[in-house]
Structure formats: C-alpha cells, structure tokens
C-alpha cells in the first residue's frame, strides 16, 4: 500500500504515521523511526573550466548547481576518462569548487566531468567542453597596463586592473616610489589568473606617485610602471602673512604659495634652477607669476608672465540684425568679439547665410575684420538665417590648365551644452549622496575637461562648489548634514568655458531606512505596591534597521504628563513605549490599560479534579489566604494542551525467555534528565489465559 502526501514545503523535516481503520474504529499507528527531509538530488554543477595544465596535473574549477534539490551539497566528485572512452573513474572529491587532478600521464588526452552530491544522491554529470592534453605550458611573463597614468580625486576610490600572462604562474610584486607597496585595509592588491588589481579606497594625496609592477617566472621577468595623480584642492598658502608698508590709509600683505597645489602644479628646485610644472594647462593658468629667492643674505624676486595660447572662443551673442531694406535688398549684422581670444589677436571673422528653404549655409565673407557686416544682394520676401560660425566650405583653385575643388570642414570651438539630464540620485545616506548624469550632447567641438558640481541647502539660495575637477559622470558628495534637504546642479566645462547647469531634484540627507513602527500597547504582567512588570511586543516593522532599544514612559491615570518618579501605593498608572533604531524613535504605542500599584492577592489553593467525564472536568480549590486588600470578585480558569510526547514505547528485537531491566529519560533541548528505572525486571514471554464462559441465563427466548 502507498499514498502520496502533498503539498509539502521543500526542505521541511517531518515524522509520519499510518493508522488502519475499519467499521469498528481506528487501530494503533505505525510510525517512521527517523525524520524525513523533503528534498531530491541536486541539478548538475555549472560550467566546468580549466585553470592550469602541467605534464602530470590539471586544475579544474566549476560553478555551483542552479538548484541544490532542497538539501545542502555535501561534496563534489570529479571523474576522468581517456579521450573517446566511456570508462569513467573517480579521480578527486571535495567540498570546494576547485580541484587539482594529479598523477596523470604526460602527453595523454583526458575527458573530465563533475558531479554534485547531497543526502538524496548524485546529480547528473557536467562535462568539460573540451579534452585536455597533459603537457607543461611555457609562456613568458607579460604585463600590459591599459594606460600609463590614472587620476583620482582625493576622497574617492580608484581601481586599476592590469592584464598579466605567464606560465608557470608568475610571482607578482607591486612597489610605490621604489619601495615595496605596503598593503592595508584601504590599499590592497589582489591577483587572479589573468589580472593583478590595485584597489585604493578613499584616496589621499599621499597615494599619488609612481607604481611599478614586476612579474617573474622561470622564463624571465617583466616590469611596468603606472603613475597615479591625486587631484585635490590646494593646501593653505605658506604663512605667516607679513604686513608691510603699514600707513594710516593702507598696508601691504605678503605670503608664500601653498606647499601643496593639488598635484596639477608642481615646484621643483635644484641648486641653480627652479621649475614650475603645470600639467594639462588651461586658460586660467595664464597670468602674472613671481619667483622669490630667499637666503640668510636677503631676498630677490623676479616677476614673469605666462600666456596660455589656444583657439579663440565663440563670438558673443546675440547676433543682431538691423537696417533691413527692400531697395538695396540688404541687412546689417552686428556681434560682440569673443570673451576668449585664445591668447592671440583675432584676425578675422567668417560670415555665412542660409535660406529657410535650404539646409546648407553659404559663405558670405571669410575676411571680415570688424564686428559688423552689411550683406547685400538678398531676395525680397525670403527668410534668411545668418551665422558667423562654422560649416562646410568649398575651395576652388583655377589655372589655365583647369579647375580643382576641395571641401573642408570648419569646426566651431565654444563652451559645451549642458550635461544630459536628469541628474540621478543613486544613493542617499545620512551624510552623503551619490549623483550621476550623462555627458553633454554638444561638447562645443572639443573634449570635455571636467564637470563642476555644486550644492545648496534648500533653505538658502547660495550655491557652494562641491568639486570643480570631477572627470567622471558620477560623484559621491560627502560631509552633508543629517536631516538637511539639498539640491545639486552640474555643469560641463571644456577649454572654452562652462556650460549652463542642470539641476537635480531635492534630496534629504538621511538613512535609507525609516524609524520603526510603533510597538503594540504595553501590558502589565505583574504589579505590587512599589513596582510593576511592563511587557510589550516588538514593532511589526523595524524600518529596515534593527531595533536598538526601547523608551518606556508612564503617567498617573488622571495626569497628562508622563514621568519617571517612583510608584506610589494606591495610584493608578498607564504606560506607553517607543522603539528606537539608528534612524530615530518610532511613534508612541497606544497607552496601556491602567493598573493600580498595590500588592496582589495570594494564589488560590491547589485545584483538584473532583469529577472527570469524557468531555469535561470539574475543579475545586480554596480561597487565597491574602486577598490583596480587595474582595475577591471571581476567578480565571485557563487550560493548555499537554505536549503530545508519547508516554509509551514498544521495544522489539528481544529474546523470548530473557529477563530485562528498563529505564526512561526525559529529553529537552538542554539535554537528558536523570533516569527512572522500572521497579522490577520483566521476563519476555507470551501471556496465555485459559478461555472461560459465564452465561447469565441457561435459557433464552426469541
């Protein structure tokens, strides 16, 4: 006989028993001796891969099965077989997802497969896609950094992944500025078969420098060098600030440049020379500089100018159209010169026009030297667009031999358009916000140098710069005030200027979870004249963060104020409770039922069952010796079901005629009790009773 029991929860553990029933009732049960776990054999392991091969070993890795069948994977078995053979044999087993198969024959070709095993059995095998020939691989070491220079803003993370190769597996060593790299919880190196990775968390200016990678195996050694540049605001000017030429109306202040300039500008000195090195110069680096030399004999200073040469910026708009006439079919255009001349005098302007029915601009004049131009020869009633910017131009050269034409493109370089929004708020915490955005659709004709991120407290209109040198399209804005609402804006900047900004939605610097829900109303489980035991259940929702503790308040029933003074006998009290997590206090619970501070009455006498039937019990008890100072008004009677732990056992496997002693232990989750032995030994034998018949009457009538 069999019966399918369903549905049952996967991973559940059950005991079962079966009882037979006939028209006269249900018989005794047959029970499972051991608990049964609801599970099945696992699915096959995931992809199997070869990590390493030598003349006598193969290193394999594999992925966990997608499903373990409801029971934890006990171990994995690895099997091998010669190529084109089905004679599989066990070669390794273990709990890890990797193994080294040893004692293989050099030059042989093998197949491999992996099986997952749980307490229900073995999975189907997952076979390696290709066969493996056992031979020593010989590969010279190689290290190939993707780029030679990395920049990181102070306070941000940097991860440098460098591809490597080599067999036998090379030894990898990192150094910084000629010394062995000291690894910490903030700066560490991890190696894999194909990569060596340097991770720097919360970069500081000291993390800048030259990093070298050396990899070595038996075939040789290779080196690579990477420069890490840390970008930061400059240090303070070097003091003290000197007051000179003090008079009644004025004074002169002198100070020294910062010793730390933010890493883009660097000072170098020797006995006879001094250098100022500015990396990636931009137009604001131009200006007047002064070199000051000082020793014990005195001081000398030399001023010098630095001019940063660049292409001019766009002409300032708007482009104004005036003097529109019908007679001469002409208009006059005027504009303002560029704010940025690129460090050289503007030589001329290019002026173009386009009819509204066309999509191509035509050249009007490419030698205009003024900031105005009168265009003639226009068609009456036609709509025109004008620009003094760029487009495609055609150059025609003519000689007695013939004509040659070449098309060239002029690219207008100007400040970029705004970054592409919206500004996304990726992460919010109590003191930082992570923002992201997309690059501008229009770059101004050249590379975007950096983004400028600003913030403002929404209670003010003043914007503060968070970073003006961010190169990526994401930033972690730190050092925010918890509970304050902020708004952010982002501008793009190239060498010609700063774009309009895009503005983010507002965000409150707060934990990504809320305060807990209110606990349930507290209740008083015990009370005396000077103390009460107050209990409550945890909140149904902890707000996403564990509850750290509770705040309990009480008040006299007819008072409106909660206080924490000692209890007074005879006073009626009410309680309420708050839950607290890292985000703060929950709302208050409902107020408890009021309870009077007085000693409770004694318990009644021990109840006795004086009458028992199949569906009821009659109990009796005596009055309490002490009524607690108040007349007894009634009694509460409670019941609970006795644990259905069986109080009998059938013991099999005994020998007929033998005498046995027995004892019984009680067991809970803390261990076993002392034993209680059976009073007398038992001889195992079948009990026989002679049959007897007792008739009530000798004769019956029907």
XYZ file of C-alpha atoms in Angstrom:
702
model
C 0.000 0.000 0.000
C 1.190 3.531 -0.673
C -0.106 7.130 -0.578
C 1.372 10.368 -1.924
C 1.346 13.177 0.625
C 1.344 16.639 -0.953
C 1.973 19.527 -0.993
C 4.890 19.703 1.442
C 7.420 22.583 1.805
C 10.814 21.887 0.263
C 13.487 21.442 2.930
C 10.869 20.613 5.599
C 11.505 17.781 8.056
C 8.595 15.545 9.044
C 7.617 12.432 11.023
C 4.776 10.366 9.609
C 2.491 7.658 10.996
C -0.165 5.454 9.401
C -3.293 4.094 11.136
C -5.694 1.433 9.840
C -9.445 1.975 10.222
C -12.387 -0.390 9.938
C -16.067 -0.177 10.784
C -15.279 -0.619 14.460
C -12.697 2.169 14.693
C -9.066 3.173 14.172
C -6.185 0.885 15.034
C -2.790 1.636 16.520
C -0.297 3.717 14.424
C 2.826 2.610 12.591
C 5.409 5.442 12.792
C 8.527 6.442 10.867
C 11.558 5.827 13.082
C 13.693 8.698 11.680
C 12.603 12.153 10.472
C 12.243 12.577 6.699
C 13.569 15.658 4.880
C 11.638 16.818 1.793
C 14.352 17.053 -0.889
C 15.726 15.465 -4.062
C 19.064 15.029 -5.766
C 20.690 18.280 -6.984
C 20.918 19.641 -10.509
C 24.281 19.295 -12.329
C 27.121 21.694 -11.445
C 27.586 24.816 -13.568
C 30.247 25.471 -16.211
C 33.491 23.465 -15.791
C 36.715 25.312 -16.715
C 40.445 24.516 -16.926
C 42.634 26.847 -14.858
C 46.056 25.235 -15.270
C 47.713 22.290 -17.019
C 51.101 20.649 -16.416
C 52.637 17.376 -17.627
C 51.055 15.483 -14.698
C 48.233 17.676 -13.319
C 45.103 19.508 -14.413
C 43.447 22.222 -12.292
C 39.684 22.487 -12.744
C 37.030 24.875 -11.446
C 33.245 24.764 -11.729
C 30.153 26.673 -10.664
C 27.528 25.671 -8.099
C 24.364 23.931 -9.338
C 21.467 26.274 -10.045
C 19.410 24.286 -7.514
C 20.621 22.022 -4.689
C 17.415 19.944 -4.609
C 16.387 21.369 -1.231
C 19.332 19.822 0.606
C 22.826 21.261 1.079
C 25.516 19.996 -1.317
C 27.667 17.545 0.665
C 30.600 17.366 -1.768
C 31.583 17.120 -5.429
C 33.060 14.172 -7.320
C 35.425 14.639 -10.266
C 35.722 11.815 -12.782
C 38.090 11.280 -15.723
C 38.213 9.075 -18.789
C 40.636 8.731 -21.701
C 39.611 10.507 -24.903
C 36.726 8.774 -26.768
C 36.208 6.359 -23.844
C 33.214 5.827 -21.561
C 35.335 4.186 -18.834
C 34.881 6.930 -16.238
C 36.710 6.679 -12.907
C 36.716 8.823 -9.768
C 39.861 10.983 -9.566
C 39.026 13.603 -6.902
C 36.311 14.692 -4.451
C 35.794 17.581 -2.062
C 33.557 20.425 -0.952
C 35.393 23.229 -2.798
C 34.567 24.440 -6.331
C 38.125 23.727 -7.488
C 40.429 20.739 -7.523
C 43.840 19.658 -8.800
C 43.826 16.251 -10.509
C 47.247 14.650 -10.033
C 49.212 11.582 -11.181
C 48.253 11.969 -14.842
C 50.370 10.602 -17.691
C 52.389 13.099 -19.700
C 51.079 13.669 -23.228
C 47.787 11.811 -22.657
C 44.435 13.348 -23.610
C 41.679 13.227 -20.970
C 37.984 13.982 -20.518
C 36.696 15.348 -17.194
C 33.265 15.713 -15.617
C 31.924 16.841 -12.224
C 29.002 15.501 -10.146
C 27.256 17.228 -7.195
C 26.188 15.057 -4.241
C 23.626 15.743 -1.493
C 21.934 13.423 1.008
C 19.462 12.302 -1.693
C 22.072 11.188 -4.171
C 24.203 12.300 -7.101
C 23.331 14.843 -9.791
C 23.744 14.256 -13.498
C 27.370 14.985 -14.511
C 28.571 18.257 -16.068
C 31.351 17.517 -18.573
C 34.241 19.771 -19.550
C 33.529 21.044 -23.054
C 36.904 20.033 -24.466
C 39.509 17.361 -23.822
C 42.807 18.243 -22.106
C 46.322 17.144 -23.115
C 48.710 16.940 -20.158
C 51.807 18.934 -21.017
C 53.764 21.779 -19.486
C 52.648 25.147 -20.831
C 55.506 27.590 -21.256
C 54.567 31.261 -21.541
C 56.909 34.155 -20.913
C 55.664 36.651 -18.336
C 53.870 39.731 -19.670
C 52.265 42.723 -18.000
C 50.170 45.109 -20.090
C 48.702 48.166 -18.325
C 45.788 49.638 -20.273
C 47.042 53.190 -19.681
C 50.146 54.613 -18.047
C 48.515 57.367 -15.990
C 45.487 57.326 -13.705
C 43.919 60.309 -11.948
C 41.791 60.126 -8.817
C 40.180 62.841 -6.764
C 41.052 62.798 -3.078
C 38.329 61.035 -1.100
C 37.272 58.794 -3.997
C 38.099 55.176 -4.850
C 40.481 54.010 -7.576
C 40.658 50.527 -9.060
C 43.457 49.673 -11.503
C 43.191 46.340 -13.318
C 46.342 45.279 -15.157
C 46.222 42.269 -17.526
C 49.044 39.759 -16.967
C 50.147 36.484 -18.559
C 52.728 33.810 -17.902
C 53.125 30.105 -17.245
C 54.256 28.744 -14.859
C 52.170 31.180 -12.800
C 54.320 34.269 -12.263
C 55.109 35.921 -8.924
C 53.713 39.472 -8.867
C 55.243 42.340 -6.854
C 53.974 45.930 -6.570
C 56.187 48.817 -5.460
C 55.476 52.512 -4.938
C 58.156 55.142 -5.497
C 60.849 52.453 -5.355
C 59.718 50.830 -2.081
C 57.583 47.734 -1.528
C 53.897 48.646 -1.541
C 52.504 48.450 1.980
C 49.058 46.882 1.839
C 46.359 47.963 4.299
C 42.578 47.680 4.558
C 42.463 50.811 2.353
C 45.188 49.930 -0.173
C 45.423 46.336 -1.329
C 46.385 44.163 -4.292
C 44.531 41.069 -5.495
C 45.767 38.661 -8.152
C 43.918 36.256 -10.422
C 44.996 34.102 -13.331
C 44.781 36.978 -15.834
C 44.694 40.196 -13.774
C 46.520 41.939 -10.981
C 44.340 44.604 -9.389
C 45.316 47.574 -7.209
C 42.419 48.997 -5.183
C 42.692 52.308 -3.311
C 39.718 53.316 -1.156
C 39.129 56.939 -0.086
C 42.295 58.146 -1.841
C 44.569 60.618 -0.065
C 47.169 62.883 -1.641
C 49.912 60.532 -0.343
C 48.562 57.821 -2.680
C 49.918 59.727 -5.686
C 53.207 58.531 -7.131
C 54.867 56.013 -9.421
C 53.688 52.413 -9.041
C 55.756 49.597 -10.536
C 54.657 46.024 -11.249
C 57.193 43.220 -11.545
C 56.150 39.719 -12.639
C 58.603 36.810 -12.662
C 58.503 33.150 -13.615
C 61.144 30.632 -14.719
C 61.283 32.138 -18.220
C 62.124 35.678 -17.182
C 60.849 38.919 -15.727
C 58.781 41.872 -16.977
C 58.092 45.299 -15.472
C 55.544 48.050 -15.997
C 55.107 51.476 -14.450
C 51.884 53.361 -13.729
C 51.612 56.937 -12.494
C 48.764 57.805 -10.113
C 47.907 61.505 -9.905
C 45.780 62.644 -6.962
C 43.612 65.676 -7.621
C 42.626 67.888 -4.700
C 42.073 71.454 -3.654
C 45.388 73.170 -2.803
C 46.776 73.399 0.688
C 46.764 76.722 2.532
C 49.221 79.431 1.480
C 52.501 79.197 3.351
C 52.493 81.622 6.259
C 52.946 83.747 8.083
C 51.088 86.571 6.328
C 53.512 89.520 6.522
C 52.308 93.081 6.998
C 54.476 95.640 5.202
C 54.322 99.349 4.370
C 51.692 99.994 7.019
C 50.311 103.544 6.927
C 47.180 105.317 8.107
C 45.379 104.544 4.835
C 46.854 101.237 3.603
C 49.083 98.263 4.171
C 50.767 95.601 2.010
C 50.270 91.867 2.646
C 52.815 89.204 1.605
C 52.669 85.406 1.849
C 54.165 82.318 0.220
C 52.444 79.917 -2.200
C 50.996 76.641 -0.846
C 53.440 73.791 -0.473
C 50.712 71.508 -1.895
C 48.967 72.791 -5.014
C 46.560 69.926 -5.644
C 49.041 67.890 -7.705
C 48.370 69.613 -11.074
C 51.051 72.223 -10.407
C 54.416 71.154 -9.046
C 57.504 73.083 -7.898
C 60.981 71.618 -8.419
C 64.257 73.143 -7.238
C 67.959 72.424 -7.639
C 70.973 74.459 -6.571
C 70.877 76.524 -9.762
C 67.402 76.106 -11.272
C 63.755 76.296 -10.289
C 60.844 74.838 -12.289
C 57.117 75.404 -12.118
C 55.420 72.475 -13.894
C 51.708 72.865 -14.674
C 50.084 69.734 -16.073
C 47.207 69.981 -18.575
C 47.323 73.787 -18.616
C 44.048 75.654 -19.101
C 43.420 79.320 -19.763
C 43.052 80.272 -16.094
C 46.673 79.187 -15.581
C 47.796 82.245 -17.526
C 48.711 85.373 -15.583
C 51.438 87.109 -13.609
C 53.790 84.920 -11.575
C 56.583 85.966 -9.206
C 59.649 83.893 -8.343
C 61.069 84.794 -4.915
C 64.536 83.633 -3.805
C 65.445 83.937 -0.136
C 68.526 83.091 1.919
C 70.239 84.497 5.018
C 71.704 87.346 2.986
C 68.358 88.602 1.783
C 65.687 88.068 -0.834
C 65.206 88.717 -4.558
C 62.050 88.446 -6.659
C 61.528 88.200 -10.417
C 58.055 88.707 -11.962
C 57.161 86.904 -15.184
C 54.052 86.410 -17.293
C 52.551 83.154 -18.542
C 50.269 83.239 -21.584
C 48.236 80.134 -22.411
C 47.746 80.040 -26.201
C 44.577 78.457 -27.541
C 41.959 78.807 -30.237
C 39.534 81.707 -29.743
C 36.180 81.178 -28.131
C 32.890 81.824 -29.968
C 31.789 85.361 -30.670
C 29.482 86.749 -28.042
C 25.829 86.832 -28.999
C 23.234 87.684 -29.715
C 23.764 88.171 -33.432
C 21.792 91.404 -34.089
C 20.054 92.060 -37.420
C 19.307 95.719 -38.307
C 18.788 98.091 -41.296
C 16.635 95.657 -43.213
C 15.807 97.421 -46.529
C 13.821 96.450 -49.612
C 15.541 98.875 -52.004
C 19.045 97.557 -51.572
C 17.896 94.093 -50.541
C 20.338 94.144 -47.621
C 20.680 93.719 -43.830
C 23.338 94.701 -41.289
C 24.666 92.137 -38.776
C 26.477 93.058 -35.540
C 28.017 90.937 -32.763
C 30.479 91.140 -29.901
C 34.045 89.806 -30.020
C 34.813 86.547 -28.188
C 35.484 86.780 -24.486
C 38.370 84.370 -25.048
C 40.829 85.234 -27.798
C 42.978 82.150 -27.203
C 45.944 84.341 -26.220
C 46.342 85.961 -29.655
C 44.661 88.822 -31.534
C 41.502 87.966 -33.504
C 42.450 88.237 -37.202
C 39.044 87.983 -38.885
C 35.518 86.526 -38.768
C 33.672 84.138 -41.069
C 30.096 85.174 -42.044
C 27.583 82.726 -43.615
C 23.922 82.741 -44.649
C 21.218 80.150 -45.310
C 17.767 80.473 -46.878
C 14.990 78.951 -44.770
C 14.189 76.519 -47.591
C 17.736 75.132 -47.591
C 19.754 73.198 -45.023
C 23.237 74.318 -46.132
C 24.891 77.624 -45.262
C 26.753 79.524 -47.977
C 29.788 81.715 -47.428
C 29.280 85.478 -47.400
C 32.723 86.684 -46.347
C 35.646 84.968 -44.663
C 37.836 88.062 -44.240
C 35.632 90.286 -42.107
C 37.829 92.184 -39.620
C 35.095 94.141 -37.817
C 32.245 93.088 -35.511
C 29.596 94.169 -38.020
C 28.869 93.346 -41.637
C 26.377 94.571 -44.236
C 25.057 91.840 -46.524
C 23.599 92.814 -49.896
C 22.078 91.006 -52.843
C 19.307 89.334 -50.831
C 15.957 88.326 -52.356
C 12.923 90.297 -51.248
C 10.424 88.249 -49.174
C 12.887 85.427 -48.495
C 13.586 84.314 -44.914
C 17.299 84.011 -44.096
C 19.361 82.576 -41.230
C 22.806 84.042 -40.530
C 25.803 82.838 -38.541
C 29.356 83.864 -38.143
C 30.427 80.379 -37.219
C 31.298 77.137 -38.919
C 30.208 74.653 -41.503
C 31.456 73.056 -44.707
C 33.368 75.229 -47.145
C 34.420 74.627 -50.739
C 37.804 75.829 -52.033
C 38.200 76.201 -55.809
C 41.574 76.689 -57.460
C 41.640 77.715 -61.164
C 44.511 77.928 -63.624
C 44.951 77.806 -67.378
C 45.106 74.018 -67.145
C 41.774 73.580 -65.352
C 39.905 73.749 -62.043
C 40.307 71.719 -58.804
C 37.782 71.705 -55.951
C 38.281 70.515 -52.352
C 35.767 70.568 -49.485
C 36.986 71.401 -45.977
C 35.173 71.466 -42.631
C 35.498 74.258 -40.099
C 34.642 73.222 -36.543
C 33.439 75.915 -34.174
C 35.013 75.601 -30.735
C 32.987 77.040 -27.870
C 31.739 76.195 -24.411
C 29.687 72.971 -24.275
C 25.993 72.456 -23.901
C 24.606 71.373 -20.524
C 25.119 67.793 -19.297
C 22.355 65.426 -20.340
C 19.850 65.065 -17.549
C 18.228 64.215 -15.401
C 20.672 64.284 -12.508
C 20.087 60.889 -10.909
C 20.305 60.445 -7.148
C 21.745 56.929 -6.971
C 22.329 56.580 -3.226
C 21.287 58.576 -0.174
C 22.700 58.186 3.339
C 22.789 60.270 6.498
C 25.891 62.207 5.413
C 26.420 61.603 1.700
C 24.615 61.449 -1.638
C 25.802 59.799 -4.870
C 24.881 61.605 -8.097
C 25.193 60.610 -11.761
C 24.415 62.213 -15.109
C 25.205 61.811 -18.802
C 27.744 63.806 -20.867
C 26.511 66.801 -22.900
C 25.019 66.078 -26.311
C 27.030 69.054 -27.628
C 30.657 69.246 -26.467
C 31.500 72.630 -28.008
C 33.668 70.953 -30.618
C 36.326 69.696 -28.217
C 36.841 67.365 -25.298
C 35.028 67.932 -22.000
C 37.756 68.643 -19.436
C 35.721 68.326 -16.263
C 32.388 68.790 -14.564
C 31.512 71.317 -11.874
C 29.173 70.066 -9.152
C 27.523 72.477 -6.734
C 25.138 72.058 -3.825
C 22.805 74.244 -1.820
C 20.769 73.895 1.329
C 17.165 74.416 0.145
C 16.664 76.983 2.915
C 19.160 79.270 1.123
C 19.782 80.460 -2.435
C 23.592 80.325 -2.157
C 25.332 77.572 -4.149
C 28.592 76.012 -2.899
C 31.108 74.213 -5.114
C 31.477 70.537 -4.228
C 34.076 69.803 -6.915
C 35.274 71.688 -9.968
C 37.652 68.987 -11.232
C 35.496 65.862 -11.442
C 36.269 63.953 -14.642
C 33.650 61.230 -14.371
C 29.871 61.493 -14.683
C 29.298 60.402 -11.109
C 30.265 61.832 -7.746
C 29.848 60.978 -4.073
C 29.010 64.194 -2.224
C 30.145 63.744 1.393
C 30.039 65.735 4.639
C 26.325 66.533 4.419
C 24.262 67.386 7.491
C 21.829 64.678 8.539
C 18.218 65.720 8.042
C 19.050 68.662 5.740
C 17.400 68.938 2.316
C 19.834 69.615 -0.539
C 19.686 70.406 -4.239
C 22.566 69.887 -6.665
C 23.493 71.267 -10.076
C 26.053 70.068 -12.608
C 27.861 71.992 -15.369
C 30.268 70.736 -18.017
C 33.465 72.614 -18.794
C 35.841 72.478 -21.731
C 38.773 74.731 -22.543
C 36.419 77.441 -23.804
C 34.167 77.764 -20.830
C 31.443 76.434 -18.620
C 28.068 75.174 -19.823
C 24.663 76.012 -18.372
C 23.820 73.801 -15.400
C 21.226 71.086 -14.969
C 19.577 70.911 -11.560
C 18.764 67.778 -9.558
C 15.591 67.089 -7.623
C 15.875 67.766 -3.905
C 17.166 65.055 -1.580
C 17.252 64.831 2.200
C 20.462 63.504 3.742
C 19.068 60.692 5.801
C 19.476 56.993 6.339
C 17.976 54.748 3.637
C 15.565 53.401 6.182
C 12.920 54.857 8.470
C 12.104 54.837 12.152
C 10.346 51.672 13.381
C 6.597 51.288 13.549
C 5.040 51.814 16.948
C 5.171 48.773 19.268
C 1.891 47.272 20.371
C 0.300 48.702 23.516
C 2.236 47.554 26.595
C 0.557 45.469 29.289
C 1.294 44.968 32.983
C 2.006 41.315 33.710
C 2.682 41.766 37.437
C 2.231 44.579 39.967
C 2.971 45.307 43.637
C 2.684 48.462 45.697
C 6.123 49.714 44.606
C 6.906 48.048 41.220
C 5.271 46.785 38.051
C 6.443 44.447 35.293
C 5.581 46.030 31.926
C 5.788 43.921 28.761
C 5.187 44.611 25.063
C 5.727 43.025 21.675
C 8.326 44.331 19.177
C 7.082 46.551 16.326
C 5.760 44.725 13.272
C 8.169 46.764 11.094
C 11.666 47.788 12.230
C 12.007 50.382 9.446
C 14.727 48.366 7.707
C 17.234 48.656 10.598
C 17.439 46.523 13.775
C 15.743 47.925 16.862
C 18.442 49.187 19.244
C 16.227 49.593 22.304
C 13.017 50.945 23.751
C 11.877 54.034 25.683
C 9.171 53.437 28.306
C 7.068 56.257 29.782
C 4.334 56.273 32.421
C 1.848 58.671 33.942
C -0.836 58.707 36.600
C -4.189 57.978 35.023
C -5.677 61.402 35.677
C -2.458 63.281 34.874
C -1.449 64.488 31.403
C 2.289 64.241 31.959
C 4.459 61.153 31.709
C 7.175 60.978 34.384
C 9.699 58.553 35.823
C 9.316 59.007 39.593
C 8.880 56.007 41.923
C 5.487 54.314 42.162
C 3.096 55.304 44.932
C 0.810 52.709 46.535
C -2.811 53.036 45.541
C -2.145 55.222 42.460
C -3.446 54.043 39.057
C -0.795 54.149 36.295
C -0.693 53.992 32.489
C 2.296 53.235 30.243
C 3.379 53.775 26.641
C 6.521 52.646 24.802
C 8.702 53.775 21.841
C 11.075 51.644 19.717
C 14.388 53.113 18.556
C 16.667 52.229 15.639
C 19.577 54.129 14.118
C 17.127 56.434 12.299
C 15.401 57.537 15.497
C 12.363 56.958 17.711
C 9.158 55.333 16.491
C 5.729 56.836 17.134
C 4.415 56.063 20.606
C 2.434 52.894 21.211
C -1.134 53.011 22.390
C -1.454 53.621 26.120
C -1.699 50.506 28.304
C -4.668 49.693 30.434
C -4.425 51.452 33.792
C -3.158 49.422 36.765
C -3.188 50.282 40.492
C 0.087 49.978 42.380
C -0.815 47.536 45.170
C 0.316 44.096 46.294
C -1.573 41.288 44.510
C -3.632 38.683 46.301
C -2.158 35.254 47.067
C -2.905 32.382 44.670
C -5.854 30.122 45.431
C -5.270 26.682 46.864
C -4.071 23.947 44.546
C -7.002 22.968 42.272
C -8.210 19.356 42.371
C -10.222 17.477 39.768
C -13.242 16.109 41.599
C -15.177 14.879 38.567
C -13.947 13.844 35.125
C -16.051 12.742 32.147
C -15.166 12.242 28.508
C -15.731 15.901 27.647
C -15.446 17.919 30.870
C -13.605 18.219 34.187
C -14.869 19.716 37.467
C -12.175 21.504 39.504
C -12.217 22.684 43.105
C -9.825 24.927 45.098
C -9.659 27.003 48.323
C -9.711 30.798 48.758
C -6.408 32.740 48.792
C -5.006 33.344 52.282
C -4.488 37.062 51.389
C -6.946 38.929 49.148
C -4.584 41.841 48.301
C -6.667 44.334 50.228
C -9.720 43.955 47.993
C -12.601 41.483 47.979
C -12.245 38.565 45.584
C -14.756 39.135 42.740
C -14.105 35.985 40.687
C -11.569 33.554 39.304
C -9.965 32.987 35.878
C -9.500 29.428 34.716
C -7.049 28.647 31.874
C -6.078 25.451 30.120
C -3.285 24.321 27.786
C -2.871 21.217 25.772
C -0.372 18.737 27.150
C 2.551 18.134 24.783
C 1.718 15.125 22.692
C 5.031 13.447 23.531
C 4.208 9.699 23.631
C 4.284 8.203 27.132
C 4.645 4.601 25.949
C 7.052 2.693 23.743
C 7.059 -0.765 22.125
C 10.515 -2.341 22.226
C 11.252 -5.029 19.685
C 14.171 -7.348 18.995
C 14.082 -9.039 22.451
C 14.853 -12.707 23.142
C 11.998 -14.864 24.444
C 12.554 -16.109 27.990
C 15.244 -13.493 28.817
C 14.848 -11.168 31.814
C 15.305 -7.419 31.065
C 15.500 -4.223 33.124
C 14.354 -0.869 31.632
C 14.710 2.818 32.490
C 13.308 6.032 30.975
C 14.862 9.514 30.418
C 13.064 12.776 29.651
C 14.829 14.848 26.953
C 14.550 18.541 26.009
C 16.776 20.908 24.003
C 19.122 21.286 27.021
C 19.853 17.598 27.450
C 18.679 14.442 29.280
C 17.130 14.107 32.717
C 18.140 11.541 35.321
C 16.868 8.031 34.592
C 13.788 6.494 36.232
C 14.151 2.642 36.291
C 11.328 0.135 36.011
C 10.554 -1.158 39.535
C 11.010 -4.870 38.671
C 12.684 -6.722 35.801
C 10.494 -8.176 33.031
C 10.709 -11.733 31.613
C 9.920 -11.713 27.891
C 7.205 -14.347 27.198
C 3.762 -14.589 25.612
C 0.932 -14.195 28.150
C -1.604 -17.086 27.962
C -5.049 -17.084 29.610
C -7.411 -20.086 29.668
C -10.757 -19.359 27.975
C -13.813 -19.059 30.267
C -17.558 -18.719 29.572
C -20.022 -17.233 32.073
C -23.687 -17.368 30.989
C -26.149 -15.101 32.722
C -29.115 -17.446 31.943
C -29.491 -21.049 30.864
C -32.482 -20.377 28.585
C -33.214 -17.506 26.160
C -36.487 -16.797 24.330
C -36.941 -15.066 20.986
